[in-house]
Short mmCIF file of N, CA and C in Angstrom, two decimals:
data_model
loop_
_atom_site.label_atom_id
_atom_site.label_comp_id
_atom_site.label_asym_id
_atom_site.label_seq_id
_atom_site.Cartn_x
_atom_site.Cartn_y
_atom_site.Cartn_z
N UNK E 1 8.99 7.08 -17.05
CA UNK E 1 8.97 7.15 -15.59
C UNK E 1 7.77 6.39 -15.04
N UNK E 2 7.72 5.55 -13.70
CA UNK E 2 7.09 5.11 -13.14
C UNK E 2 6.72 6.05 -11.70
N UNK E 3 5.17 6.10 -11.36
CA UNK E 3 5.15 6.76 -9.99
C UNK E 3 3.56 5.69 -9.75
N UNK E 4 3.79 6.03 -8.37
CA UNK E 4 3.00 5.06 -7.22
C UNK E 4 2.34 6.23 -7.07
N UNK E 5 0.91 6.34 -7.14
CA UNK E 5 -0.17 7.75 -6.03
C UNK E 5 -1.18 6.87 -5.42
N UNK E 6 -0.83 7.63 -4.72
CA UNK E 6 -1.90 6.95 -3.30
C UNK E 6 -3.33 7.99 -3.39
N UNK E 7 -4.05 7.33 -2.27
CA UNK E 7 -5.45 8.19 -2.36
C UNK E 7 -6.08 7.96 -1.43
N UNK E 8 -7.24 8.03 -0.56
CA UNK E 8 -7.90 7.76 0.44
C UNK E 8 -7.46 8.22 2.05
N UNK E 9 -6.35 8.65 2.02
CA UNK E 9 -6.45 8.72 3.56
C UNK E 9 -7.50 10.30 4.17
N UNK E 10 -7.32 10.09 5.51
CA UNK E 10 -7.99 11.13 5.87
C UNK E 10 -8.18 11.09 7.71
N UNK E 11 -9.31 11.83 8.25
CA UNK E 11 -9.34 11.61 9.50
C UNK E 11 -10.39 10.55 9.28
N UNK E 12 -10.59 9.85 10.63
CA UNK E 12 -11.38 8.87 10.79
C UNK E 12 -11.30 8.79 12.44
N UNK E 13 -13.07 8.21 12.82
CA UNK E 13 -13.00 8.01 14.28
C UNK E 13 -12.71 6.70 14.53
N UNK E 14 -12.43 6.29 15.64
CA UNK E 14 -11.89 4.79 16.34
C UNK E 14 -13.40 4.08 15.86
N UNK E 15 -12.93 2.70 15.40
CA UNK E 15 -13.74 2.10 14.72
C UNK E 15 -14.26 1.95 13.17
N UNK E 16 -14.03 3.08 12.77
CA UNK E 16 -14.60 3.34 11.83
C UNK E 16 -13.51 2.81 10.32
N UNK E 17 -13.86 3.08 9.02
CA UNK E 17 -13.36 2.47 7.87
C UNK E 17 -12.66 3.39 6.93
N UNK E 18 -12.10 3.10 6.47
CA UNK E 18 -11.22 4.08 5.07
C UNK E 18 -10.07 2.99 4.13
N UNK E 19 -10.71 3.15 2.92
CA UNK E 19 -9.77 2.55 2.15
C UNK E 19 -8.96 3.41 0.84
N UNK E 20 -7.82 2.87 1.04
CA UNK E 20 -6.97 3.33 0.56
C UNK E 20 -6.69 2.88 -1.06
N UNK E 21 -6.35 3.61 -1.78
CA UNK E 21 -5.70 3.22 -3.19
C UNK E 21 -4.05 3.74 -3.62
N UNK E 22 -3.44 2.80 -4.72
CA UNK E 22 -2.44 3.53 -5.19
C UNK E 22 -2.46 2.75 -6.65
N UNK E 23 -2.44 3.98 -7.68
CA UNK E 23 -2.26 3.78 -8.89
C UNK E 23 -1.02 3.64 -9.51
N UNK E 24 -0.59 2.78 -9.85
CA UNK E 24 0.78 2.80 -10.83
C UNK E 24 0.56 3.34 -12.19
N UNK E 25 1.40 4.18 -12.89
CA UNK E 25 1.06 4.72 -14.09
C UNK E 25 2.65 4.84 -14.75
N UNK E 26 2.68 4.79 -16.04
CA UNK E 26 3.91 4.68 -16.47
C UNK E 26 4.32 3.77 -17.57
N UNK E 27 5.34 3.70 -18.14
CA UNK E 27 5.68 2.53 -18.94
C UNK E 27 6.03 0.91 -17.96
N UNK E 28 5.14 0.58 -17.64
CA UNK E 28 4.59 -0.43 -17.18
C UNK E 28 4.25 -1.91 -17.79
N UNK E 29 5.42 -3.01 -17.53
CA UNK E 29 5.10 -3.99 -18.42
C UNK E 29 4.11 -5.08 -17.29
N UNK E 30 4.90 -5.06 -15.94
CA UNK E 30 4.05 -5.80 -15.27
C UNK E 30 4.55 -5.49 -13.48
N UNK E 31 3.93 -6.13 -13.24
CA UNK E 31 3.86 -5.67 -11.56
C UNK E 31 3.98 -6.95 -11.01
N UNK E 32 5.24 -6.81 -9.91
CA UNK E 32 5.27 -8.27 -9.06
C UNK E 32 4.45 -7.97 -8.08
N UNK E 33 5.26 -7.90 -6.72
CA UNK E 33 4.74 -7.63 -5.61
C UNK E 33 4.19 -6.62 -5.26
N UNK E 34 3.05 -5.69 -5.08
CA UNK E 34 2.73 -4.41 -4.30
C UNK E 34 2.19 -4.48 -2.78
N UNK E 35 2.55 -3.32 -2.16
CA UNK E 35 2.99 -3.64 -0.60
C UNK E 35 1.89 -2.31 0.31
N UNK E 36 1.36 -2.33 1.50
CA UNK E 36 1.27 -1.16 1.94
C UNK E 36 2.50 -1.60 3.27
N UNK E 37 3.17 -0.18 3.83
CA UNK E 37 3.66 0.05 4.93
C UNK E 37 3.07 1.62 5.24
N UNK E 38 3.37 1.14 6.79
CA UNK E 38 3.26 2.43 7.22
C UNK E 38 4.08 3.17 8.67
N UNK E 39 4.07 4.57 8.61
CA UNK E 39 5.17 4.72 9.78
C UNK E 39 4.78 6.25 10.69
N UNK E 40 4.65 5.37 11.25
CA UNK E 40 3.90 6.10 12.99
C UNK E 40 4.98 7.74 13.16
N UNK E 41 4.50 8.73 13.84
CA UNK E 41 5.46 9.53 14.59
C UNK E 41 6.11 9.14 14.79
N UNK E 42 7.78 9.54 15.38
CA UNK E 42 8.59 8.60 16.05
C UNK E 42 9.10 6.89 15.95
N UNK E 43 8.51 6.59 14.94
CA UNK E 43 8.44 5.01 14.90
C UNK E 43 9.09 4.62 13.15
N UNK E 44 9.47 3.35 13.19
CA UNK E 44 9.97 2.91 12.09
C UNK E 44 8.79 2.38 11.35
N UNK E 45 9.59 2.66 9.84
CA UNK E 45 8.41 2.47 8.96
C UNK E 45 8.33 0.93 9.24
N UNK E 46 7.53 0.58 8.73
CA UNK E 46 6.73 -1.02 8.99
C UNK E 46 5.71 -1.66 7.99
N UNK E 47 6.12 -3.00 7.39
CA UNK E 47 4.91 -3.28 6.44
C UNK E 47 3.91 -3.87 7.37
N UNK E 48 2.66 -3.48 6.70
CA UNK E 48 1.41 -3.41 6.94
C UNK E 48 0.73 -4.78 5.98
N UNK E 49 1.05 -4.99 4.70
CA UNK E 49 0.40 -6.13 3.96
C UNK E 49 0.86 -6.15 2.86
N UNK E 50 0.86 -7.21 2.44
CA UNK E 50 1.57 -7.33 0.83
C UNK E 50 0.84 -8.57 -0.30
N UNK E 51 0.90 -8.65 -1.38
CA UNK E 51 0.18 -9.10 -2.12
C UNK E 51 1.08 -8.96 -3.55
N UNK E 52 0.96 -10.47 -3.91
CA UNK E 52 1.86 -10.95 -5.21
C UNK E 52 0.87 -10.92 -6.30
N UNK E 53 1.77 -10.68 -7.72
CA UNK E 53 0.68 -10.97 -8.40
C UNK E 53 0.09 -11.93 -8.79
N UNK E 54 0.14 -12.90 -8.06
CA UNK E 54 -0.78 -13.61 -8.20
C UNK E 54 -1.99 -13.92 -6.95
N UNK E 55 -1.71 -13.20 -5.97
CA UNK E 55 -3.26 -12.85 -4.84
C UNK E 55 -2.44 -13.30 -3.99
N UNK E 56 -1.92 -14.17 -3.46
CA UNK E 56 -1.39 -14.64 -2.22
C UNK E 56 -0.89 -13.11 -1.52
N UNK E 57 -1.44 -13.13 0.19
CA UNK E 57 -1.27 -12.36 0.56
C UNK E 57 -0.64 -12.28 2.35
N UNK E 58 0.03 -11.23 2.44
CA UNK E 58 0.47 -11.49 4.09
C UNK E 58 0.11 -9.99 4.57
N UNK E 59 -0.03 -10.62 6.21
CA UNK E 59 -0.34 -9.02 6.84
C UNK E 59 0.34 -8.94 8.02
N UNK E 60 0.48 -8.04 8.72
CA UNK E 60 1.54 -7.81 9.95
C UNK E 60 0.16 -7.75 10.87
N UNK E 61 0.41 -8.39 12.21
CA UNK E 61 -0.15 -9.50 12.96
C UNK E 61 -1.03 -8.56 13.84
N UNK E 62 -0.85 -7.48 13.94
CA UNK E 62 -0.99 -6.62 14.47
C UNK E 62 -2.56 -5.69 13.57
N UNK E 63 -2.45 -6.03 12.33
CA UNK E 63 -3.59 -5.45 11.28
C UNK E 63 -4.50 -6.66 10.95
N UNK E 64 -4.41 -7.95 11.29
CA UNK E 64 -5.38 -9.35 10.78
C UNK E 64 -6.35 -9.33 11.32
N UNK E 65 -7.30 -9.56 10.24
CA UNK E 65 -8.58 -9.79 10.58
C UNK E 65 -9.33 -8.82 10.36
N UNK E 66 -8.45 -7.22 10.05
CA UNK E 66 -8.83 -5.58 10.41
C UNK E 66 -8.57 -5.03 8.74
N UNK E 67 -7.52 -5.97 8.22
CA UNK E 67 -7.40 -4.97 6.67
C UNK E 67 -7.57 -5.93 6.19
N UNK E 68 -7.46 -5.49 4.89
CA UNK E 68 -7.48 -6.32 3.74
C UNK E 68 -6.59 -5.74 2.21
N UNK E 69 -5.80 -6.46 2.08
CA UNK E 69 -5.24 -5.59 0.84
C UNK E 69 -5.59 -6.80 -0.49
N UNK E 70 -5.89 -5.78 -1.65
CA UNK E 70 -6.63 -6.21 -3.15
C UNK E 70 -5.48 -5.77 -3.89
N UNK E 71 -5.92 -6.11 -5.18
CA UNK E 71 -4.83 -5.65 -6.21
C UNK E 71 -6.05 -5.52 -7.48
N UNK E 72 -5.74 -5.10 -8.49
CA UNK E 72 -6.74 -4.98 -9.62
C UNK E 72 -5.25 -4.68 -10.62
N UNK E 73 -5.14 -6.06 -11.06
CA UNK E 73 -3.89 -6.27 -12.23
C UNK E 73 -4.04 -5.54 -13.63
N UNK E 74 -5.68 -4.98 -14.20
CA UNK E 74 -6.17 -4.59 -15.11
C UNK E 74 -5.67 -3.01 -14.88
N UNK E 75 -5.78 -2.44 -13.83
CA UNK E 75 -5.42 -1.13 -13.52
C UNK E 75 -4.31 -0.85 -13.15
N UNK E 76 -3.71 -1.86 -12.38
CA UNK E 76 -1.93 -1.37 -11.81
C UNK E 76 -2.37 -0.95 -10.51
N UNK E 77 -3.39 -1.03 -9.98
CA UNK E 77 -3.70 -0.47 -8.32
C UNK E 77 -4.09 -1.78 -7.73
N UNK E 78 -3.92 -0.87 -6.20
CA UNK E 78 -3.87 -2.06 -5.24
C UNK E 78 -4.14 -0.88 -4.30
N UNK E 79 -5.28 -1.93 -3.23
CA UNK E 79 -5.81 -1.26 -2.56
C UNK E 79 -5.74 -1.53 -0.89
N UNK E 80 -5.70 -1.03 0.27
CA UNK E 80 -6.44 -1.43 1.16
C UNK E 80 -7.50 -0.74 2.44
N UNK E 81 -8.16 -2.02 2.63
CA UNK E 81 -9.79 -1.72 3.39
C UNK E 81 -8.88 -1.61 4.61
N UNK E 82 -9.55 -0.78 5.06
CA UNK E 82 -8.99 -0.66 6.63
C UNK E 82 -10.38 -0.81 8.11
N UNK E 83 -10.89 -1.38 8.50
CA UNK E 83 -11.78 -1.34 9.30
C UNK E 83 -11.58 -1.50 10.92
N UNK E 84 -12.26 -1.16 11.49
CA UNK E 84 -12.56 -1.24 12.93
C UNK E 84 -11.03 -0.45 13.49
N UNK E 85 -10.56 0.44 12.58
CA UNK E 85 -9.54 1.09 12.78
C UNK E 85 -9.42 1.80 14.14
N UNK E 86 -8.20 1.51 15.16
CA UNK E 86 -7.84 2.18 15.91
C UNK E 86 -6.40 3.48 16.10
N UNK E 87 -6.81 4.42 17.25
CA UNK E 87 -5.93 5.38 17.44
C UNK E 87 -4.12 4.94 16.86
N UNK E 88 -4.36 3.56 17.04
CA UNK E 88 -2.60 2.78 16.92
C UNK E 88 -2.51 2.93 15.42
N UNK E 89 -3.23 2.48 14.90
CA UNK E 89 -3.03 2.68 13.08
C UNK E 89 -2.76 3.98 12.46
N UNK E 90 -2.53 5.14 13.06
CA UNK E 90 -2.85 6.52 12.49
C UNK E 90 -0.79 6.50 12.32
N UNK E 91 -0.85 7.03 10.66
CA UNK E 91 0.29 7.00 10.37
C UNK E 91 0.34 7.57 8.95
N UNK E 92 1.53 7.23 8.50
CA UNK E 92 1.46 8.07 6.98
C UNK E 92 1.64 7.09 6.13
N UNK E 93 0.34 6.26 5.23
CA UNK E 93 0.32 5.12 4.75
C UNK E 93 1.44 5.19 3.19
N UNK E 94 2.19 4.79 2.97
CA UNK E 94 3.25 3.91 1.63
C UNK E 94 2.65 3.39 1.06
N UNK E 95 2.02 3.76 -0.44
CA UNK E 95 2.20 2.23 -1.44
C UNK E 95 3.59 1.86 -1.74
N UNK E 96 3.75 0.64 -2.02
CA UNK E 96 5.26 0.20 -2.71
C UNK E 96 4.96 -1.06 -3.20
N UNK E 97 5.63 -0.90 -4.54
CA UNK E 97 5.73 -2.00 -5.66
C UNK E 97 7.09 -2.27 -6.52
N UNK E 98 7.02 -3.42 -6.93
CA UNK E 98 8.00 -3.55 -7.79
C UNK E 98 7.37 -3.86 -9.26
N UNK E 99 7.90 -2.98 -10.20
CA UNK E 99 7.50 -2.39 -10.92
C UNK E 99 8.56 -3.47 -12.59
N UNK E 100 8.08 -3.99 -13.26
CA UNK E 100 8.77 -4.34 -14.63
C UNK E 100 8.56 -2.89 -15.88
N UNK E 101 9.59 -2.41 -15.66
CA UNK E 101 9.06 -1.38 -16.88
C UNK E 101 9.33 -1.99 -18.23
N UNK E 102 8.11 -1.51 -19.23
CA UNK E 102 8.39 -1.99 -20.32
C UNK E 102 9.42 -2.13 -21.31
N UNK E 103 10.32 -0.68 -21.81
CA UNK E 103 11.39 -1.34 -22.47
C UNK E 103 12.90 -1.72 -21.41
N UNK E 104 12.80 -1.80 -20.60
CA UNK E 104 14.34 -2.76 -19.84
C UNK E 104 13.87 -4.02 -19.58
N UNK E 105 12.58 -4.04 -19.23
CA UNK E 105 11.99 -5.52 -18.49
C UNK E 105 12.81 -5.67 -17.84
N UNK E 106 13.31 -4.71 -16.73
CA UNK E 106 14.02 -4.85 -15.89
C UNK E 106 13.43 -4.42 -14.67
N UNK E 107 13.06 -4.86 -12.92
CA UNK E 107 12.23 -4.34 -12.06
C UNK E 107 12.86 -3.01 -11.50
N UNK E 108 12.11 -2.75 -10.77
CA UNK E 108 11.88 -1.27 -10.10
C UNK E 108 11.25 -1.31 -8.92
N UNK E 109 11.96 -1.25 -7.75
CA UNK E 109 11.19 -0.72 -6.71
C UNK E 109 11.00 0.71 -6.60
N UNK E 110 9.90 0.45 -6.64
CA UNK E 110 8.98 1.95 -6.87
C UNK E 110 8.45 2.56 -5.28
N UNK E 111 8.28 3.62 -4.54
CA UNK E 111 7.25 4.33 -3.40
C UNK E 111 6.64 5.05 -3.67
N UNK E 112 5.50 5.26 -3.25
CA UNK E 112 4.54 6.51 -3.26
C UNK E 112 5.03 7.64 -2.28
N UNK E 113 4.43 8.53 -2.56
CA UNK E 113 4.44 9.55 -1.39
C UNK E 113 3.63 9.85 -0.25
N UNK E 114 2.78 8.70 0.05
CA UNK E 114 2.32 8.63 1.53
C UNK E 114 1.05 9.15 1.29
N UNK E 115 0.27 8.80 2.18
CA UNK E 115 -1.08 8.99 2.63
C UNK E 115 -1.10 9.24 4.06
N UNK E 116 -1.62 10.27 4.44
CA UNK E 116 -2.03 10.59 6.35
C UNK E 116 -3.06 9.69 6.51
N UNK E 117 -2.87 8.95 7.52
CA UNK E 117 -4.04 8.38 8.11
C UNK E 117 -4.47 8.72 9.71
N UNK E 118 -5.20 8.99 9.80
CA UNK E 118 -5.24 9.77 11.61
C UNK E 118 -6.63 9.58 12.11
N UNK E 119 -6.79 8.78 12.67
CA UNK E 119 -7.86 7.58 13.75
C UNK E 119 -7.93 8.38 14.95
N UNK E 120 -8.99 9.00 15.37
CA UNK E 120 -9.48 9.76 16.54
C UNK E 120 -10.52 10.36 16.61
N UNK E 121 -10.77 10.75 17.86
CA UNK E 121 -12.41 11.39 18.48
C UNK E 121 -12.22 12.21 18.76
#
């Protein structure tokens, strides 16, 4: 079995920083793409940033300049910095990856089970 855990969320005031992790663990041969999304009250889930394995990275237009998402290929995690965070970002953060497990070498889209993130004074 493959599972995605997340880590880092929490409260945070407007402005302020929190970064996030998610560990892949499992029979694990290799990792393509890993992704954060995230999805507001009332609102559709939404990617937030994504990152191949090989670093190339994209972010939703709305988070640039403000996150940053990493990967650490040695560990199977991937991370992201979140800064100068506002009330709009507070949501329940997703890791998601696609996952090569070792004996099918066949992929896997894999989800975590979310992280709260909640930006306020």
């Amino acid at each position: 079995q493959v599972q995605l855990v997340e880590s880092g969320g929490g409260l945070v005031q407007p402005g302020g920083s929190l970064r996030l992790s998610c560990a892949a663990s499992g029979s694990i041969f290799s990792i393509n793409f890993m992704a954060w999304h995230r999805q507001a009250p009332g609102k559709q889930r939404e990617l937030v940033a994504a990152i191949t394995s090989g670093g190339s990275t994209n972010y939703a237009d709305s988070v640039k300049g403000r996150f940053t998402i990493s990967r650490d290929n040695a560990k199977n995690t991937v991370y992201l910095q979140m800064n100068s965070l506002k009330p709009e970002d507070t949501a329940v953060y997703y890791c998601n990856a696609e996952v090569v497990r070792e004996v099918s070498r066949w992929p896997l889209n894999k989800w975590g089970q979310g992280t709260l993130v909640t930006v306020s004074s």
